[in-house]
Coordinates of C-alpha atoms in Angstrom, one line a residue:
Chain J
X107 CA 4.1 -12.5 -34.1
X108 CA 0.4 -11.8 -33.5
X109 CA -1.8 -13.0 -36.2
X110 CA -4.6 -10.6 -35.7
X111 CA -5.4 -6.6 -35.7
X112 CA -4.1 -5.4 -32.0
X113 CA -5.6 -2.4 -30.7
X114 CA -3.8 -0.8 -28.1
X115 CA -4.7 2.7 -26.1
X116 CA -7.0 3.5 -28.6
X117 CA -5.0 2.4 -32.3
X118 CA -4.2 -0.6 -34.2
X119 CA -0.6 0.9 -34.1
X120 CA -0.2 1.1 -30.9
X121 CA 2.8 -0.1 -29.2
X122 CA 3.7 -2.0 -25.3
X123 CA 6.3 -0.3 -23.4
X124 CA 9.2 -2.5 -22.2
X125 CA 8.3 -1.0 -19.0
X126 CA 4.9 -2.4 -18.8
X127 CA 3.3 -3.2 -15.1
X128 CA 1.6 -6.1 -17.1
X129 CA 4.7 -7.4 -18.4
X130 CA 7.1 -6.7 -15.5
X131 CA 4.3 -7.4 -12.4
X132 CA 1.4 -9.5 -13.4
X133 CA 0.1 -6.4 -12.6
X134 CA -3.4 -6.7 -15.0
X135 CA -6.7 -8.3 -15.5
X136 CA -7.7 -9.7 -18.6
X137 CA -11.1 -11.1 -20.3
X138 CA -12.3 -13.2 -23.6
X139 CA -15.3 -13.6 -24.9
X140 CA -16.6 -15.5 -28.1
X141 CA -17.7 -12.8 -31.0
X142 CA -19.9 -14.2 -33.6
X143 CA -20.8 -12.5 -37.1
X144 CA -19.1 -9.3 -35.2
X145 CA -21.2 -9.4 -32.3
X146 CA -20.0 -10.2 -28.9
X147 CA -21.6 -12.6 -27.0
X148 CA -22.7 -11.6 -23.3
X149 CA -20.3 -8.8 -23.8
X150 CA -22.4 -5.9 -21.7
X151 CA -21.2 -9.1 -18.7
X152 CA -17.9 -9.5 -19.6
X153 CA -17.0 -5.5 -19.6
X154 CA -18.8 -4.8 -16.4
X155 CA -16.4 -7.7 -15.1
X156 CA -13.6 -6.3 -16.7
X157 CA -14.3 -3.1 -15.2
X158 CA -15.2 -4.1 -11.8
X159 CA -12.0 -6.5 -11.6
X160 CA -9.5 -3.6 -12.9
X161 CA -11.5 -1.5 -10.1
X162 CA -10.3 -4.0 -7.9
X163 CA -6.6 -3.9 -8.7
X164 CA -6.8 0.1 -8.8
X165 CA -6.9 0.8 -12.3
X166 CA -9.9 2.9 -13.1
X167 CA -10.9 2.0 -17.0
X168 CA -13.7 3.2 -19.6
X169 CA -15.9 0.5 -20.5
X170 CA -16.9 3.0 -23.7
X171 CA -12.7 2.7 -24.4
X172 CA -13.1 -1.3 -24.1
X173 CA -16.1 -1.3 -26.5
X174 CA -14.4 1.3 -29.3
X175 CA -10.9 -2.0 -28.7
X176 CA -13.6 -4.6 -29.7
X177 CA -15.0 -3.0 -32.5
X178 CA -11.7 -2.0 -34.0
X179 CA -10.2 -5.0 -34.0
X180 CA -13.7 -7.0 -35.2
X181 CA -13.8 -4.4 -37.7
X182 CA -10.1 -5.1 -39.3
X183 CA -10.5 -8.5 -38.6
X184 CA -12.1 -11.0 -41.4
X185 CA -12.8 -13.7 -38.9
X186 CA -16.9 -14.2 -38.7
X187 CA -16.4 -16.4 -35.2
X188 CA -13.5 -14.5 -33.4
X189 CA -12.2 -15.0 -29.9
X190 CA -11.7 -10.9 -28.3
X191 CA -9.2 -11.1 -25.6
X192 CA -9.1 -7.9 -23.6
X193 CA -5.9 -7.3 -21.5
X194 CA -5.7 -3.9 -18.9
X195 CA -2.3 -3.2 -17.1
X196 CA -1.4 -0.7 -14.5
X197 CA 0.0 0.8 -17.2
X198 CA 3.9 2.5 -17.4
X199 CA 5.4 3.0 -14.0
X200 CA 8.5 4.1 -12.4
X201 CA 10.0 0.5 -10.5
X202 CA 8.1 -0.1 -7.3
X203 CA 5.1 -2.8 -6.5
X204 CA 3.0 0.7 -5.3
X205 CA 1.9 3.4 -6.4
X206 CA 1.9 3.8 -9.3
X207 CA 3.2 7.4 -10.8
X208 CA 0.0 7.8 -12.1
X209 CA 0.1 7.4 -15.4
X210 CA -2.7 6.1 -17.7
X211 CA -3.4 2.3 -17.7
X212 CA -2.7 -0.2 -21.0
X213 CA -5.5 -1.0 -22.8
X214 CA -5.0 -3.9 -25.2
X215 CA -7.5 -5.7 -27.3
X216 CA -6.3 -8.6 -29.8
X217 CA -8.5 -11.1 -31.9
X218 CA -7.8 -15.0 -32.8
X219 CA -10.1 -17.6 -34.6
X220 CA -12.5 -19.4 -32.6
X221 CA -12.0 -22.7 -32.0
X222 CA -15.0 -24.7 -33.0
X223 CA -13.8 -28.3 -33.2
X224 CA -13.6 -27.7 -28.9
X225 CA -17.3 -26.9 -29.1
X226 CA -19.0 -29.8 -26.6
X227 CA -16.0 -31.6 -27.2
X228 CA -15.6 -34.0 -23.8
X229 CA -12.4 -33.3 -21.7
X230 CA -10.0 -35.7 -19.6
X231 CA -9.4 -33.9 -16.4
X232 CA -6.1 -34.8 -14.4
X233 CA -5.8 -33.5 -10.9
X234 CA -2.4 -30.8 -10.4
X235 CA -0.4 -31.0 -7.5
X236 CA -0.5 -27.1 -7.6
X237 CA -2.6 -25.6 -4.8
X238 CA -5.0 -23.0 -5.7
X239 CA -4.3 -20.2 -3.6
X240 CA -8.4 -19.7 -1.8
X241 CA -6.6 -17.1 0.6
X242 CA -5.8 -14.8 -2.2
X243 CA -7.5 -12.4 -3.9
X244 CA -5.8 -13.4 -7.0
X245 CA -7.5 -16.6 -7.2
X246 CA -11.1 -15.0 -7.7
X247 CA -9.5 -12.2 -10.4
X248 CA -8.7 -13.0 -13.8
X249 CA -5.2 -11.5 -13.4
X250 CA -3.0 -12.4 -15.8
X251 CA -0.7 -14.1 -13.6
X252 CA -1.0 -17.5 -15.2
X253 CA 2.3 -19.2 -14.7
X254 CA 0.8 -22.0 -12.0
X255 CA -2.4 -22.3 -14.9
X256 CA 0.8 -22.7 -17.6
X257 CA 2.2 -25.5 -15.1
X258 CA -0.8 -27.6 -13.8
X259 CA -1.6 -28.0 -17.5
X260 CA 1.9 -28.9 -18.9
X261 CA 1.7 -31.6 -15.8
X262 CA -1.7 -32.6 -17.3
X263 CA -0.5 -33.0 -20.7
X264 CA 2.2 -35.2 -19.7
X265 CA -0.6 -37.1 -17.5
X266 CA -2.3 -37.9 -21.2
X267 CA -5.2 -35.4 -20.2
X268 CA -6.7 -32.6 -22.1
X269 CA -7.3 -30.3 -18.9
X270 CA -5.8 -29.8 -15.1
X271 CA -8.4 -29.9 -12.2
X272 CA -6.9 -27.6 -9.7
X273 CA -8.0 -28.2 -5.8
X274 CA -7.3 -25.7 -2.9
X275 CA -5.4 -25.8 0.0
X276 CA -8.2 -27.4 1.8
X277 CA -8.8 -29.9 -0.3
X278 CA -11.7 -28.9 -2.0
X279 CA -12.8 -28.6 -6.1
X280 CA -11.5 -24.9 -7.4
X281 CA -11.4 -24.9 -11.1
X282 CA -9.3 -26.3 -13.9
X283 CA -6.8 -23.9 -15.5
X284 CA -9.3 -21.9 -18.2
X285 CA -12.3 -23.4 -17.1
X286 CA -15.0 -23.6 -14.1
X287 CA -16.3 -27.1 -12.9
X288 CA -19.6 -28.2 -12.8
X289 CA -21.5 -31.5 -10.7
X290 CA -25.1 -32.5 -11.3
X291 CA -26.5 -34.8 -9.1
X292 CA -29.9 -35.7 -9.7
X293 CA -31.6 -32.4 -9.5
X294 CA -29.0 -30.8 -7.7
X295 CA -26.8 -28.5 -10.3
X296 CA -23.3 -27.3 -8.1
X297 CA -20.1 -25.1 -8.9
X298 CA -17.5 -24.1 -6.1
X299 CA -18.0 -20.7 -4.8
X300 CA -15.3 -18.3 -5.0
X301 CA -14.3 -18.2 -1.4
X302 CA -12.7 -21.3 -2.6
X303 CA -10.6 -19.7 -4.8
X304 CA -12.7 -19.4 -8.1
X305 CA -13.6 -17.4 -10.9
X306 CA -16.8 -16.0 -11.4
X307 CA -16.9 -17.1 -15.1
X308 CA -19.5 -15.5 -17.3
X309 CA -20.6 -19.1 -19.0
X310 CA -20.6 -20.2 -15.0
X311 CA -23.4 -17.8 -14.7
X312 CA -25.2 -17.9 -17.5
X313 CA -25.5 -21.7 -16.9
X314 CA -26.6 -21.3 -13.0
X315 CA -29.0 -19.0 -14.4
X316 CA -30.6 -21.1 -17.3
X317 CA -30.5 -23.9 -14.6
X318 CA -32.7 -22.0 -12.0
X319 CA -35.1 -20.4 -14.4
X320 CA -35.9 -24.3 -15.9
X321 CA -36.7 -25.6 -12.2
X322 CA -32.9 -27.0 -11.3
X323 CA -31.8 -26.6 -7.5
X324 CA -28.4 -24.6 -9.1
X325 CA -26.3 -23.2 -6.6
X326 CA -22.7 -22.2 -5.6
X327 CA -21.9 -25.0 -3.0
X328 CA -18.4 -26.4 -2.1
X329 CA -17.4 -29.7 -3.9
X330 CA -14.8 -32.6 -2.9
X331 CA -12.8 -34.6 -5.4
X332 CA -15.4 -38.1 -4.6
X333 CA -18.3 -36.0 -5.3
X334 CA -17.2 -35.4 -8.4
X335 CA -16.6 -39.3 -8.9
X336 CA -20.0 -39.9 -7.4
X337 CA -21.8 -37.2 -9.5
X338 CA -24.6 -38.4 -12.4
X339 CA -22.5 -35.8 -14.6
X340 CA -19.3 -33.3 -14.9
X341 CA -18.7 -30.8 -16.7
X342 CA -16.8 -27.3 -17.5
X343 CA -17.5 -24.1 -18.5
X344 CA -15.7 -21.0 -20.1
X345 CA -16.5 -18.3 -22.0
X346 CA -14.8 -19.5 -25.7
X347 CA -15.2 -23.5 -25.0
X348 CA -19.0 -22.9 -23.4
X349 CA -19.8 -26.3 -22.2
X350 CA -17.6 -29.5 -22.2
X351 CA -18.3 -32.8 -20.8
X352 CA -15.7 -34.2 -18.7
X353 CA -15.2 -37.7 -19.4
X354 CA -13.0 -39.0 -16.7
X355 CA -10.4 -37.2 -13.8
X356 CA -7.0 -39.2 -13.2
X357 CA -8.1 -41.5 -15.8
X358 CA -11.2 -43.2 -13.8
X359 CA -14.5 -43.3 -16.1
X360 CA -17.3 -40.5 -14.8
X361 CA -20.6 -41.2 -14.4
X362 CA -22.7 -39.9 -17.6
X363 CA -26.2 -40.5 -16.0
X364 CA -26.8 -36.4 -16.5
X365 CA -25.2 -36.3 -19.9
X366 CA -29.0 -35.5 -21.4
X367 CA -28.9 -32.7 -18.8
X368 CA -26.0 -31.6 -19.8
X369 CA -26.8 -31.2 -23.5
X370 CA -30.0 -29.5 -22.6
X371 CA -28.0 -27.0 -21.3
X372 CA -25.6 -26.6 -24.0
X373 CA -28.2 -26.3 -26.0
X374 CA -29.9 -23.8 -24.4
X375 CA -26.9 -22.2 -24.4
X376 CA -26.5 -22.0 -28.0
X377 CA -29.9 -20.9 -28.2
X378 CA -28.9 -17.7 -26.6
X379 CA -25.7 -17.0 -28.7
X380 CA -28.4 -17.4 -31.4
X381 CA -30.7 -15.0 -30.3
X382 CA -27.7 -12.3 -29.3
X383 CA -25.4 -12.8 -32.7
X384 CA -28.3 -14.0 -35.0
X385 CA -26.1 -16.9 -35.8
X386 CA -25.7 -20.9 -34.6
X387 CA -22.5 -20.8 -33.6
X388 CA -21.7 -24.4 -34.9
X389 CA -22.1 -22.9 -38.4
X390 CA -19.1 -20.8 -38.0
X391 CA -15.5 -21.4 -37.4
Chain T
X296 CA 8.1 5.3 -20.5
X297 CA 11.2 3.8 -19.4
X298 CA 14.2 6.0 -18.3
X299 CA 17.3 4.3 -19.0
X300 CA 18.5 2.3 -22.0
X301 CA 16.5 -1.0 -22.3
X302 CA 17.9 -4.2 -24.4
X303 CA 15.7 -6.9 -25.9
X304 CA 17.2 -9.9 -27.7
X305 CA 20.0 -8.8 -28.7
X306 CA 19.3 -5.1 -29.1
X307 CA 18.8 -1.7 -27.2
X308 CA 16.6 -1.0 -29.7
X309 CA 14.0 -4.3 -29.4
X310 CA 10.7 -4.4 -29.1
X311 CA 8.0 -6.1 -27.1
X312 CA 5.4 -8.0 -29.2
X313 CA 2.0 -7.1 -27.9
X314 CA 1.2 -11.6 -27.5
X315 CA 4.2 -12.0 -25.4
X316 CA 3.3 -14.5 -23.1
X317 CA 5.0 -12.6 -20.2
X318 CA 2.4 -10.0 -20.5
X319 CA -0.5 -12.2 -21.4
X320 CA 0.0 -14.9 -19.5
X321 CA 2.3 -14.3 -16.8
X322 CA 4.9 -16.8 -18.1
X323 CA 8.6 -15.7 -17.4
X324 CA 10.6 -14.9 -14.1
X325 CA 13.2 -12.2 -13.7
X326 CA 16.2 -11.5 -11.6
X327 CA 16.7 -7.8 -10.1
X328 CA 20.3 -7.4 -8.7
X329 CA 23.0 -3.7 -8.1
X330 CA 25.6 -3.0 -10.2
X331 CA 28.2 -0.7 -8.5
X332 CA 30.5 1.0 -11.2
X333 CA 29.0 -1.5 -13.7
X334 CA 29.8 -4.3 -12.0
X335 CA 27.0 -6.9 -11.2
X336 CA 27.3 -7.8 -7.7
X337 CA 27.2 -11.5 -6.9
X338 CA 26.4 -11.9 -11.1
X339 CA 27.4 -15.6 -11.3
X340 CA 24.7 -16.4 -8.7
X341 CA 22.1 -14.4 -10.1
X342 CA 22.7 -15.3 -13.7
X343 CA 22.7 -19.3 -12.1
X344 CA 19.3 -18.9 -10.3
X345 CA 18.0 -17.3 -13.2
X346 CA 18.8 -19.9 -16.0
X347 CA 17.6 -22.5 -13.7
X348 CA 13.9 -20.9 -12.8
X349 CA 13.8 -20.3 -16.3
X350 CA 14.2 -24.0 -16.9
X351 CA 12.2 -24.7 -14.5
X352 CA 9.2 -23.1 -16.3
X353 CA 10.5 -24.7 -19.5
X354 CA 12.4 -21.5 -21.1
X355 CA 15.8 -22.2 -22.1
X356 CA 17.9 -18.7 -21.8
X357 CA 21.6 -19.0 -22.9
X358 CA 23.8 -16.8 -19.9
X359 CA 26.0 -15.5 -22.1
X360 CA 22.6 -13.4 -23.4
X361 CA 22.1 -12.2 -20.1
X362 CA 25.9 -11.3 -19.3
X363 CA 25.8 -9.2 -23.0
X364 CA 22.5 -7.5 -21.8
X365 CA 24.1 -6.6 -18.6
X366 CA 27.0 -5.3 -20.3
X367 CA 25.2 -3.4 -23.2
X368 CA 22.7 -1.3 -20.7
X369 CA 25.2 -0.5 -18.3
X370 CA 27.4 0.8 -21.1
X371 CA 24.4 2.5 -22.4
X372 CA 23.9 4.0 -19.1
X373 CA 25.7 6.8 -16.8
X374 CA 24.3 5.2 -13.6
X375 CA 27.8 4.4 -10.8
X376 CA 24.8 2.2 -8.6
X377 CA 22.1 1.0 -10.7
X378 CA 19.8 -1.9 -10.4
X379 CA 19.7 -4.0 -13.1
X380 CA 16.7 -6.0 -13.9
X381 CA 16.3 -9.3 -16.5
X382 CA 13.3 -10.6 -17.6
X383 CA 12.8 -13.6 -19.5
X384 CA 9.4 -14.7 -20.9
X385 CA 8.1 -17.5 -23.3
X386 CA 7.8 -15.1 -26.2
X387 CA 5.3 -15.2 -28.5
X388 CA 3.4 -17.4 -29.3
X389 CA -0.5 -18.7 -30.7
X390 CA -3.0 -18.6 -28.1
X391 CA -3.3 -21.7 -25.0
X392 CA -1.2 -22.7 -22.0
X393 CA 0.8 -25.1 -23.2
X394 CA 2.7 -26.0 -24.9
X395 CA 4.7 -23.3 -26.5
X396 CA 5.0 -23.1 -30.2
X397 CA 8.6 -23.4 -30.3
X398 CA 9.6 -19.8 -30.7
X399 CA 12.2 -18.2 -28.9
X400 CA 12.0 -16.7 -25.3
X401 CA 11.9 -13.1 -24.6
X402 CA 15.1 -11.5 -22.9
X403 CA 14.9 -7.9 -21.7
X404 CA 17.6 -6.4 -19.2
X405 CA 16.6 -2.7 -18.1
X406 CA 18.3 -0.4 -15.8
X407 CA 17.5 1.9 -13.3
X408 CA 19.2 4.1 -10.4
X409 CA 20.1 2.1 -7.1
X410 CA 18.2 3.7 -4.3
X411 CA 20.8 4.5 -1.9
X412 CA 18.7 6.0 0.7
X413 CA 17.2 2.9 1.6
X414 CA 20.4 0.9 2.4
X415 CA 19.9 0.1 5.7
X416 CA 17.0 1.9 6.5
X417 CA 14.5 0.3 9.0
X418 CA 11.1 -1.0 8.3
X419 CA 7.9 -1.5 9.8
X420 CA 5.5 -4.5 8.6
X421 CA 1.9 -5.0 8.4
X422 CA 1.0 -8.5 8.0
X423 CA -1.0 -8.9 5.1
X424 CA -4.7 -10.8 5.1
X425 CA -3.2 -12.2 1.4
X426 CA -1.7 -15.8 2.1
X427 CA 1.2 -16.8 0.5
X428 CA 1.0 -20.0 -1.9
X429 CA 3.3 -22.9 -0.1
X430 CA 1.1 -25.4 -2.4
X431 CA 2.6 -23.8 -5.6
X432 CA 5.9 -23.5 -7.2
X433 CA 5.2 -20.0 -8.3
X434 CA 6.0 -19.4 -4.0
X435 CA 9.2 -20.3 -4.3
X436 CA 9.8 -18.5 -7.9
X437 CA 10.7 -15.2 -9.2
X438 CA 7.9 -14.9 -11.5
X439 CA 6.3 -12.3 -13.1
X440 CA 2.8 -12.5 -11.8
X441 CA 3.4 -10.1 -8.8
X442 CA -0.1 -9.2 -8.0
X443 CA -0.5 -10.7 -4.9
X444 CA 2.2 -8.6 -3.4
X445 CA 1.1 -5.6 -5.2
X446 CA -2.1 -6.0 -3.6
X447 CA -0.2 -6.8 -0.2
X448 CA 1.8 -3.8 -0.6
X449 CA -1.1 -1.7 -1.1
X450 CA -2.5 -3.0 2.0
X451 CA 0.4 -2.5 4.3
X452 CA 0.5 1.7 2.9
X453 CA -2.6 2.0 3.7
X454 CA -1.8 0.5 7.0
X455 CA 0.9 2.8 7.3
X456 CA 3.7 0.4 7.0
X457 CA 6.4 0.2 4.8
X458 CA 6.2 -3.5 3.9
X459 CA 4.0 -6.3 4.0
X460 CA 4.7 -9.3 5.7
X461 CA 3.0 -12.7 4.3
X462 CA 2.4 -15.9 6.1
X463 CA 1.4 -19.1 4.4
X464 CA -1.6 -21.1 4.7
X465 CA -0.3 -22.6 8.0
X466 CA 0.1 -19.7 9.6
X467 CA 3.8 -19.9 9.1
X468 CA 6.1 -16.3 7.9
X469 CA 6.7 -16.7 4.4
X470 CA 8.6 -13.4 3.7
X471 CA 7.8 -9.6 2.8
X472 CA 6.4 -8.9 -1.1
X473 CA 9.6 -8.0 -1.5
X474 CA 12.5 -9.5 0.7
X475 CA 13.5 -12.4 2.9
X476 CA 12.9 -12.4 6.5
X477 CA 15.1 -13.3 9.4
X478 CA 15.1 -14.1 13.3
X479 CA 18.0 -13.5 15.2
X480 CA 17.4 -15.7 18.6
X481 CA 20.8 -15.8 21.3
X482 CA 23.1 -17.6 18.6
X483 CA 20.6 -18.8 15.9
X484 CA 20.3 -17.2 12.7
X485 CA 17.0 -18.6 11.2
X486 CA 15.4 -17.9 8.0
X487 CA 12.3 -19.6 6.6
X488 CA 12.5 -22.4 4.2
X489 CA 11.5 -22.5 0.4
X490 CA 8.8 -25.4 1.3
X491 CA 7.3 -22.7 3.5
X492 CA 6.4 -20.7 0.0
X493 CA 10.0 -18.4 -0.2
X494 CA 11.8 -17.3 -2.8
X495 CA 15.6 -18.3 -2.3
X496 CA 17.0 -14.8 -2.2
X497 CA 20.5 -14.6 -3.1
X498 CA 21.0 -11.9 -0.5
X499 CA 19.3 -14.4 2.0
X500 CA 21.6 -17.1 0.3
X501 CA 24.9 -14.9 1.3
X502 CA 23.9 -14.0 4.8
X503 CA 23.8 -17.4 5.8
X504 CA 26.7 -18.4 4.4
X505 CA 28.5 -15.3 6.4
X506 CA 26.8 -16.1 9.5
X507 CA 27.7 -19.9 9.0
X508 CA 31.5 -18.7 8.5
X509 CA 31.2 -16.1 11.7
X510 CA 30.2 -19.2 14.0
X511 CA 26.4 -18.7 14.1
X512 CA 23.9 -21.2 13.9
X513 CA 22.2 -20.3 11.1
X514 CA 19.8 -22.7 9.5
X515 CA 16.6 -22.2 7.2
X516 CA 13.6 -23.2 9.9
X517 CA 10.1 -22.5 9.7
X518 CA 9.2 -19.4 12.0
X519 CA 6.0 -18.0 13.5
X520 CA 4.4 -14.7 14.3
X521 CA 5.1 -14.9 17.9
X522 CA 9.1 -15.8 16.8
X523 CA 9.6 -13.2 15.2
X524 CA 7.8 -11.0 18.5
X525 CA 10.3 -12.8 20.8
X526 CA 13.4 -13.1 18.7
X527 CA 16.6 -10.4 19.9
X528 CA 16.5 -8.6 16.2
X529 CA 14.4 -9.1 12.9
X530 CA 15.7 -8.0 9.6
X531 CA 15.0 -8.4 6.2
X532 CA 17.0 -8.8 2.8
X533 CA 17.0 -8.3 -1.1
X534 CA 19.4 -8.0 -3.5
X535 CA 18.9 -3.8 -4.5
X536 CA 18.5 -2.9 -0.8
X537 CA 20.5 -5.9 1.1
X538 CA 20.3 -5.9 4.7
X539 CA 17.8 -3.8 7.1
X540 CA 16.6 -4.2 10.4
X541 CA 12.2 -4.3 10.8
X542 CA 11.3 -1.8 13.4
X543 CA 8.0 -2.8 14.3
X544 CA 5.1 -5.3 13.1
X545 CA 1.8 -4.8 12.9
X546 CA 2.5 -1.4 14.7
X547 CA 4.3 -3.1 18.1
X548 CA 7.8 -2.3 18.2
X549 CA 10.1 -5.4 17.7
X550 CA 13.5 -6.5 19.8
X551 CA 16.7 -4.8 19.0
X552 CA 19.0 -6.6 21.3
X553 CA 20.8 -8.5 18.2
X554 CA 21.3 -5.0 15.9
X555 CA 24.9 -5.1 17.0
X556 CA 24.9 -8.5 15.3
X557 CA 22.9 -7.2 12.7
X558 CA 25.3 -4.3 11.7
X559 CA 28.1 -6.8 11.7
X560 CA 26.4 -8.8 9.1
X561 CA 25.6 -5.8 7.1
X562 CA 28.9 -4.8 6.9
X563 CA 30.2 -8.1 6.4
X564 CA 28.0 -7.8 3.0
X565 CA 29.6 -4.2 2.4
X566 CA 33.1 -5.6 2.8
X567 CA 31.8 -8.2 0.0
X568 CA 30.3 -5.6 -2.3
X569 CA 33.6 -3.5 -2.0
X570 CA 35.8 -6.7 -3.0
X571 CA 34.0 -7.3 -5.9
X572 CA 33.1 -4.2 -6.9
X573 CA 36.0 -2.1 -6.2
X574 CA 33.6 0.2 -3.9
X575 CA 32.1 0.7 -0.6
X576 CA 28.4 1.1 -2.1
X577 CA 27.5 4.0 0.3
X578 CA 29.9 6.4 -1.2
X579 CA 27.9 6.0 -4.5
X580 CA 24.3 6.4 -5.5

């Protein structure tokens, strides 16, 4: 059972229907953010993402609707550092991949305890033999389609590693299975772009964004597997972990020549939870 | 909200827990298959594909489950042709990927009418810009996560088409969103292969087992575009709407010198439904 309030279509008593377009069709996008002291961090990004990527699949929703979910369930909730997972579905619909009959989307909204001890906590990366589908749509949208995430990190666990680095079909660095990958090389600060098949995570942005404004040459650029290996320093980002060090990728040492970099910007990073929630969020949780 | 009788673990009167990991995450596959005077045709095959891509993805389903959720909605329901759909999830469970925390699966069985005006009723294709994953296992799955076809769907509509057509990342046809593909060449019967990112229909599965039997070469064998251009007759398959012939791709009228041969095989698959079902399925629905 859920542990948490769950606010659905506007009630914590709100129900799924067994005929769900999530449930029966992948047919959704979700989002989670990190809420401290009740206040979500970087939310007014992660609801115009929401928005834009429910756009996307054809599901019109109201960011005001989102906002009145989060504050429900950070209302019933007594957690002071939550997790807020936001989950929109096409809704109830006759059989059929399109259209739909029109009815009104799902709306779902459920909170969980954040998970501080993963706070900066360095990650083993093992590289999945699953391709990451670049020529999809899919691949950019945070769909909740998951089932090749659920694999490449089952492999990875059995592989002794924390995380699975996922590569597309031409080769090149896409993401791991929550996260987005990062390579500094000397002043160089580099992420895949999402023609590669990524996700334009929140953190992702935030970082290429602290990055720039403190005189770093950030920017989207493609990545190999070697210039990972090669890199001064590696590292991953999401939007509940923040940033995470990675430590070594099919069990070969990284390089940790950028790892003062690389707390800089964690720190800096902290520094704007603080400003937003009012709180450290190493304190909490 | 649903419109026939729905049964989940156990009961017709189940419910779906708002953190099941089908509708969060995408983790579960489903079978779809017609019942004709509430008899599942081709069951055994269905229920064996099913148990095995649900092991596959590390859920353990018991078929006797399945056969008593069968049996309970179609006694539930007044339907003579109905399309009978399982799905089978991880459950609930605590947030993450992996692994599960040990609870038990989800297994829903819902019913619906069988659309009888669509039995072998051409279709046109529009090739869809969304490439189909040959790189992931989730290709060659039922799975939940449908949201690339949706999308694919969507795109062949607006295209004025009935059904999208999806090639993989070589180039190579893959099948529609929603059914197998096949070239009809002279004497060879060709179909493509699972490594080419294709769901092993059981409709697909029977077809060239009939074909085999009737003295064709028929063979899975990876196909092109231009194949299917040049081929005598093109038809696709699935398990609610079996055999029909594709009219045209991409708007330019396909081949029909092999519909004789196509008929045939249809009918073959009527003669099959009617000895195992006790009914020629046209007279019904």
């Amino acid at each position: 059972m859920t542990t948490g309030p769950v606010w659905i279509n506007g009630s914590l008593a709100g129900r799924i229907d067994p005929a769900d377009r999530g449930l029966l069709l992948g047919d959704g996008v979700f989002d989670t953010l990190a809420a401290f002291r009740r206040v979500p961090f970087a939310g007014a990004r992660h609801l115009e993402r929401l928005v834009a990527q429910a756009c996307e699949i054809g599901i019109d929703i109201d960011p005001r609707s989102v906002r009145a979910g989060w504050d429900a369930v950070l209302a019933a909730s007594t957690l002071d550092a939550a997790v807020i997972r936001t989950t929109v579905t096409g809704g109830t619909a006759a059989g059929g991949l399109w259209p739909r009959d029109g009815g009104a989307p799902t709306l779902m909204v459920t909170v969980s305890p954040w998970p501080r001890h993963l706070f900066e906590h360095p990650v083993r990366l093992a590289t999945s033999g699953i391709v990451r589908n670049a020529g999809s749509p899919t691949a950019r949208l945070k769909a909740v389609g998951y089932l090749d995430n659920i694999l490449a990190a089952r492999e990875a666990a059995a592989a002794g590693a924390d995380e699975a680095m996922l590569l597309n079909g031409a080769g090149r660095v896409a993401s791991t299975t929550i996260a987005n990958i990062f390579a500094l090389a000397s002043d160089r600060l580099m992420t895949p772009p999402g023609a590669d098949g990524v996700l334009a995570g929140i953190t992702r942005g935030l970082v290429l964004e602290t990055a720039v404004a403190a005189g770093l040459d950030a920017a989207e650029r493609s990545l190999t597997p070697a210039e990972l290996v090669e890199a001064d320093s590696v590292f991953i980002t999401n939007s509940v972990r923040f940033i995470r060090p990675v430590l070594s990728i099919d069990g070969a040492p990284l390089q940790s020549r950028g790892a003062e970099r690389v707390r800089w910007l964690s720190a800096a990073l902290t520094r704007q939870i603080e400003r937003e929630c009012g709180v450290d969020p190493r304190l909490l949780g």
